[in-house]
Coordinates of C-alpha atoms in Angstrom, one line a residue:
M1194 CA -12.8 -10.4 65.1
K1195 CA -13.8 -12.4 68.1
Q1196 CA -15.8 -15.6 67.5
P1197 CA -17.7 -16.4 70.6
V1198 CA -19.2 -19.5 69.1
C1199 CA -15.7 -21.0 68.5
K1200 CA -14.6 -20.1 72.1
H1201 CA -17.7 -22.0 73.4
F1202 CA -16.8 -24.9 71.1
H1203 CA -13.4 -25.3 72.6
L1204 CA -14.8 -25.2 76.1
F1205 CA -17.3 -27.9 75.0
K1206 CA -14.5 -30.2 73.8
S1207 CA -12.7 -29.8 77.1
D1208 CA -15.9 -30.6 79.0
K1209 CA -16.4 -33.6 76.7
R1210 CA -13.0 -35.0 77.5
R1211 CA -13.7 -34.7 81.2
Y1212 CA -17.0 -36.4 80.7
R1213 CA -15.4 -39.3 78.9
R1214 CA -12.9 -39.7 81.7
A1215 CA -15.7 -39.7 84.2
L1216 CA -17.5 -42.4 82.3
S1217 CA -14.4 -44.6 82.1
D1218 CA -13.9 -44.4 85.8
A1219 CA -17.5 -45.1 86.7
P1220 CA -18.8 -48.6 87.5
Q1221 CA -20.0 -50.4 84.4
T1222 CA -23.5 -51.9 84.2
K1223 CA -25.2 -54.1 81.6
E1224 CA -28.2 -51.7 81.4
P1225 CA -28.4 -50.2 77.8
A1226 CA -28.1 -46.4 77.4
R1227 CA -31.3 -44.6 77.2
G1228 CA -32.3 -41.5 75.3
V1229 CA -34.6 -38.8 76.5
A1230 CA -37.6 -40.3 74.9
D1231 CA -36.9 -43.7 76.3
V1232 CA -36.6 -42.3 79.8
L1233 CA -39.9 -40.4 79.4
R1234 CA -41.7 -43.5 78.3
R1235 CA -40.7 -45.2 81.6
I1236 CA -42.4 -42.4 83.7
P1237 CA -45.7 -43.6 85.1
L1238 CA -48.9 -42.3 83.6
N1239 CA -49.8 -40.5 86.7
Q1240 CA -46.7 -38.3 86.2
K1241 CA -47.8 -36.8 82.8
L1242 CA -47.4 -33.3 84.2
V1243 CA -43.7 -34.1 84.9
K1244 CA -43.3 -35.3 81.3
S1245 CA -44.8 -32.2 79.9
F1246 CA -42.6 -30.0 82.1
L1247 CA -39.4 -31.9 80.9
F1248 CA -40.4 -31.6 77.2
L1249 CA -41.1 -27.8 77.6
T1250 CA -37.8 -27.3 79.4
F1251 CA -35.9 -29.1 76.7
A1252 CA -37.6 -27.1 74.0
F1253 CA -36.9 -23.8 75.8
F1254 CA -33.2 -24.5 76.1
L1255 CA -33.0 -25.6 72.5
G1256 CA -34.6 -22.4 71.3
A1257 CA -32.5 -20.2 73.6
G1258 CA -29.3 -21.7 72.2
A1259 CA -30.5 -21.1 68.6
G1260 CA -31.4 -17.6 69.6
K1261 CA -28.0 -16.9 71.1
F1262 CA -26.3 -18.2 68.0
S1263 CA -28.4 -16.0 65.7
H1264 CA -27.8 -12.9 67.9
H1265 CA -24.0 -13.2 67.5
Q1266 CA -24.1 -14.0 63.8
K1267 CA -25.9 -12.4 60.8
I1268 CA -25.7 -12.7 57.1
R1269 CA -24.3 -9.9 55.0
T1270 CA -24.0 -10.0 51.2
V1271 CA -20.9 -8.6 49.7
G1272 CA -21.3 -8.5 45.9
S1273 CA -22.7 -11.9 45.2
T1274 CA -21.1 -13.6 48.2
A1275 CA -23.0 -14.2 51.4
V1276 CA -20.7 -13.7 54.4
I1277 CA -21.3 -14.5 58.1
Q1278 CA -20.5 -11.5 60.1
A1279 CA -20.3 -10.8 63.9
S1280 CA -22.9 -8.7 65.6
S1281 CA -22.6 -4.9 65.4
T1282 CA -21.2 -4.8 68.9
A1283 CA -18.4 -7.3 68.2
E1284 CA -14.8 -6.1 68.2
S1285 CA -12.9 -5.9 64.9
N1286 CA -9.3 -5.2 64.4
W1287 CA -8.3 -3.0 61.4
G1288 CA -6.2 -5.1 59.0
L1289 CA -4.5 -4.9 55.6
S1290 CA -2.9 -7.2 53.1
F1291 CA -0.6 -6.2 50.3
P1292 CA -1.0 -8.6 47.3
E1293 CA 1.1 -6.3 45.0
N1294 CA 3.6 -3.6 45.8
G1295 CA 2.6 -0.2 44.6
K1296 CA -1.1 -1.0 44.6
P1297 CA -3.8 -0.3 47.2
P1298 CA -4.0 -3.0 49.8
V1299 CA -7.0 -5.2 50.6
A1300 CA -8.6 -4.1 53.8
N1301 CA -11.1 -5.9 56.1
A1302 CA -13.7 -3.4 55.0
T1303 CA -14.2 -1.7 51.7
A1304 CA -14.1 2.1 51.2
E1305 CA -17.7 1.9 50.0
A1306 CA -18.9 0.1 53.1
L1307 CA -17.2 2.6 55.4
K1308 CA -18.9 5.6 53.7
Q1309 CA -22.1 4.9 55.6
Y1310 CA -20.2 5.7 58.8
D1311 CA -18.3 8.7 57.4
A1312 CA -15.2 6.6 57.7
Y1313 CA -12.1 6.4 55.5
Y1314 CA -9.0 4.4 55.0
I1315 CA -7.9 5.4 51.5
D1316 CA -8.6 7.9 48.7
E1317 CA -9.9 5.9 45.7
A1318 CA -9.6 8.6 43.2
G1319 CA -6.3 7.1 41.9
E1320 CA -4.1 10.2 42.0
K1321 CA -0.6 10.0 43.3
V1322 CA -1.5 11.7 46.6
I1323 CA -0.4 10.8 50.2
Y1324 CA -2.2 11.8 53.4
L1325 CA 0.2 11.8 56.3
T1326 CA -1.0 11.0 59.8
F1327 CA 0.8 10.5 63.1
D1328 CA -0.5 8.8 66.2
A1329 CA 1.0 10.3 69.4
G1330 CA 0.4 8.9 72.8
Y1331 CA 3.4 10.6 74.4
E1332 CA 6.4 12.7 73.6
N1333 CA 9.9 11.2 73.6
G1334 CA 11.9 13.8 71.7
N1335 CA 11.2 12.8 68.1
T1336 CA 8.3 15.2 67.2
P1337 CA 10.5 18.3 66.6
A1338 CA 12.5 16.5 63.8
I1339 CA 9.2 15.3 62.3
L1340 CA 7.8 18.8 62.3
D1341 CA 11.0 20.1 60.7
A1342 CA 10.8 17.6 57.9
L1343 CA 7.1 18.4 57.3
K1344 CA 7.8 22.1 57.2
K1345 CA 10.7 21.6 54.7
H1346 CA 8.5 19.7 52.3
N1347 CA 5.4 21.9 52.9
A1348 CA 3.6 18.6 53.8
P1349 CA 0.4 18.9 55.9
A1350 CA -0.3 16.2 58.4
T1351 CA -2.8 15.1 61.0
F1352 CA -1.6 14.3 64.5
F1353 CA -4.0 12.1 66.4
L1354 CA -3.4 12.9 70.0
V1355 CA -4.4 11.6 73.4
G1356 CA -4.9 13.5 76.6
N1357 CA -1.5 12.7 78.0
Y1358 CA 0.3 14.2 75.0
I1359 CA -1.6 17.5 75.1
T1360 CA -1.1 17.8 78.8
T1361 CA 2.6 17.1 78.8
S1362 CA 3.6 18.8 75.5
P1363 CA 1.4 21.8 75.0
D1364 CA 4.1 23.8 73.2
L1365 CA 4.5 21.1 70.5
V1366 CA 0.7 20.9 70.1
K1367 CA 0.6 24.7 69.6
R1368 CA 3.5 24.4 67.0
M1369 CA 1.5 21.8 65.1
V1370 CA -1.4 24.1 64.8
A1371 CA 0.7 27.2 64.0
E1372 CA 2.4 25.3 61.2
G1373 CA -0.9 24.3 59.6
H1374 CA -1.3 20.8 60.8
T1375 CA -4.5 19.2 62.1
I1376 CA -5.1 17.8 65.6
G1377 CA -7.2 14.7 65.5
N1378 CA -8.9 12.8 68.3
H1379 CA -7.3 9.6 69.5
T1380 CA -9.4 9.7 72.7
Y1381 CA -8.5 11.0 76.1
H1382 CA -7.3 7.8 77.7
H1383 CA -6.5 5.6 74.7
P1384 CA -8.8 2.7 75.7
N1385 CA -10.1 -0.2 73.6
M1386 CA -13.2 1.8 72.4
S1387 CA -14.9 -1.3 71.0
Q1388 CA -15.3 -2.4 74.6
I1389 CA -17.3 0.8 75.4
S1390 CA -20.9 0.1 74.8
T1391 CA -22.7 3.2 76.1
E1392 CA -23.0 6.4 74.2
A1393 CA -22.2 8.5 77.3
A1394 CA -18.9 6.8 78.0
F1395 CA -17.9 6.8 74.3
S1396 CA -18.8 10.5 74.0
K1397 CA -16.9 11.4 77.1
E1398 CA -13.6 10.0 75.7
L1399 CA -13.9 12.2 72.7
K1400 CA -15.4 15.3 74.2
D1401 CA -12.9 15.5 77.1
L1402 CA -10.1 15.6 74.5
E1403 CA -11.9 18.2 72.5
A1404 CA -12.2 20.5 75.5
L1405 CA -8.5 20.0 76.4
C1406 CA -7.4 20.7 72.9
Q1407 CA -9.4 23.9 72.6
Q1408 CA -8.2 25.0 76.0
T1409 CA -4.6 24.4 74.9
T1410 CA -4.7 25.8 71.4
G1411 CA -7.5 28.3 71.6
Q1412 CA -9.2 26.7 68.6
P1413 CA -11.9 24.1 68.2
M1414 CA -10.6 20.6 67.4
S1415 CA -11.3 19.1 64.0
K1416 CA -13.7 16.2 64.3
F1417 CA -11.4 13.6 63.0
Y1418 CA -11.3 10.4 65.0
R1419 CA -8.9 7.4 65.0
P1420 CA -9.8 4.4 67.1
P1421 CA -7.0 3.4 69.4
Q1422 CA -5.2 0.2 68.3
G1423 CA -7.4 0.1 65.3
K1424 CA -10.1 -1.7 67.4
Y1425 CA -13.7 -0.8 66.5
S1426 CA -17.2 -2.1 66.1
E1427 CA -20.1 -1.0 63.9
S1428 CA -21.8 0.6 66.9
N1429 CA -18.6 2.6 67.7
L1430 CA -18.5 3.9 64.1
T1431 CA -22.2 4.8 64.3
M1432 CA -21.7 6.7 67.6
A1433 CA -18.7 8.6 66.2
K1434 CA -20.8 9.7 63.2
Q1435 CA -23.6 10.8 65.5
L1436 CA -21.1 13.0 67.3
G1437 CA -20.2 14.6 64.0
Y1438 CA -16.9 12.8 63.6
K1439 CA -15.1 11.4 60.5
T1440 CA -13.3 8.2 61.4
F1441 CA -9.9 7.5 59.8
F1442 CA -8.2 4.2 59.5
W1443 CA -5.1 3.8 57.2
S1444 CA -3.9 2.0 54.1
L1445 CA -0.2 1.9 55.0
A1446 CA 1.7 1.5 58.3
Y1447 CA 4.5 -0.6 59.6
V1448 CA 5.7 -1.8 63.0
D1449 CA 7.3 1.4 64.3
W1450 CA 5.8 1.8 67.8
Y1451 CA 8.2 -0.3 69.9
E1452 CA 10.5 2.2 71.5
D1453 CA 13.1 -0.4 72.4
K1454 CA 12.9 -2.3 69.1
Q1455 CA 13.0 0.3 66.4
P1456 CA 13.2 -0.8 62.7
S1457 CA 16.3 0.0 60.8
K1458 CA 16.4 2.6 58.0
E1459 CA 16.5 -0.2 55.5
E1460 CA 13.5 -2.0 57.0
A1461 CA 11.5 1.2 57.1
F1462 CA 12.2 2.1 53.5
N1463 CA 11.5 -1.5 52.3
K1464 CA 8.0 -1.2 53.7
L1465 CA 7.2 2.5 53.1
L1466 CA 8.6 2.9 49.6
N1467 CA 7.5 -0.5 48.2
R1468 CA 4.0 -0.4 49.6
I1469 CA 3.2 3.3 48.9
H1470 CA 0.2 3.6 46.6
P1471 CA -2.1 6.3 45.1
G1472 CA -4.4 7.8 47.7
A1473 CA -2.6 6.3 50.7
I1474 CA -3.5 7.3 54.2
V1475 CA -0.2 6.7 55.9
L1476 CA 0.0 6.0 59.7
L1477 CA 3.3 6.7 61.4
H1478 CA 4.0 7.0 65.1
S1479 CA 5.7 10.2 66.3
T1480 CA 7.4 8.2 69.1
S1481 CA 9.5 6.4 66.5
K1482 CA 13.2 7.4 66.5
T1483 CA 13.5 5.9 63.0
N1484 CA 10.7 8.0 61.7
G1485 CA 12.3 11.2 63.1
E1486 CA 15.6 10.3 61.4
I1487 CA 14.3 9.2 58.0
L1488 CA 11.2 11.4 57.4
D1489 CA 13.0 14.1 55.4
E1490 CA 14.6 11.5 53.1
L1491 CA 11.4 9.5 53.0
L1492 CA 9.3 12.5 51.8
T1493 CA 12.0 13.3 49.2
K1494 CA 11.9 9.8 47.9
W1495 CA 8.1 9.8 47.7
E1496 CA 8.3 13.2 45.8
E1497 CA 10.8 11.6 43.4
M1498 CA 8.2 8.9 42.8
G1499 CA 5.7 11.5 41.7
Y1500 CA 3.7 11.9 44.9
T1501 CA 2.3 15.0 46.5
F1502 CA 0.9 15.6 50.0
R1503 CA -2.6 16.7 51.0
S1504 CA -4.5 17.1 54.2
L1505 CA -7.4 15.0 55.4
E1506 CA -9.5 18.1 55.2
Q1507 CA -9.0 18.1 51.5
L1508 CA -9.9 14.4 51.3
V1509 CA -13.2 15.0 53.1
Q1510 CA -13.9 18.1 50.9
E1511 CA -13.3 16.1 47.7
E1512 CA -15.5 13.2 48.9
G1513 CA -18.2 15.7 49.7
N1514 CA -18.0 17.3 46.3
A1515 CA -18.1 13.9 44.6
S1516 CA -21.3 12.7 46.4

């Protein structure tokens, strides 16, 4: 999360160093330093108006600075702990830590806190269930093998697509739908959505993709949204909910998106087998050659560990029934 106050502090330190250098270079006098009050005392009485003006100006800037700080920070209580949090428009990056293999990770927002925005990152029911999701910005030849593996294991998945993918690979998009998978909204242009502050611009990114998807598949798009790069803000989550969308983050992923630096099979299994956990929403990239090569074996190994596969529609339905 960005911390504007810290950024300003670093700039202040830099300014202070320059100020000190300027003082050391300036001619030295024997006159003692004077504070604001001392300076004002030396103003002639017939300049009381000037004194009042200076005091009011000083008070204004002091108040404005405090107001700016309070605007960017607010207090939120989590359990019994008070936490300073950035404003609702500040950018956050979705993040996870894994204190123990085989157990759900610790995320930078709780499942309970996300519910108010119709957002999810895990199924907390505790069953050995996996929800497979794929982010797809473009097609580079690996999706057919991924679809083959999903079909073999009768595993439903959600493909979060962008405009470029649907435009350049309509046949694969149609195959996804024909084989029972869900098309999710990864926005039309894949921008940093937390930098979009207006409802109109935010809505356009989602609705333009909806229209393209329906035009391509002949079916309405499921209102499932994944923020590009995992960047979001509270206002973004609110706008997505107002548009009727469910937002989906993830509870397991690994670095698989660099096309020229793909993980080895061993590296992939080390992350994806050791860190799998009940109720996991798994994020994989369909551009990954490694994922295309290992997915059949990976799904087999997860099945041998006692896991089954469900769709995000089932998760939403179960959450609705439970509430």
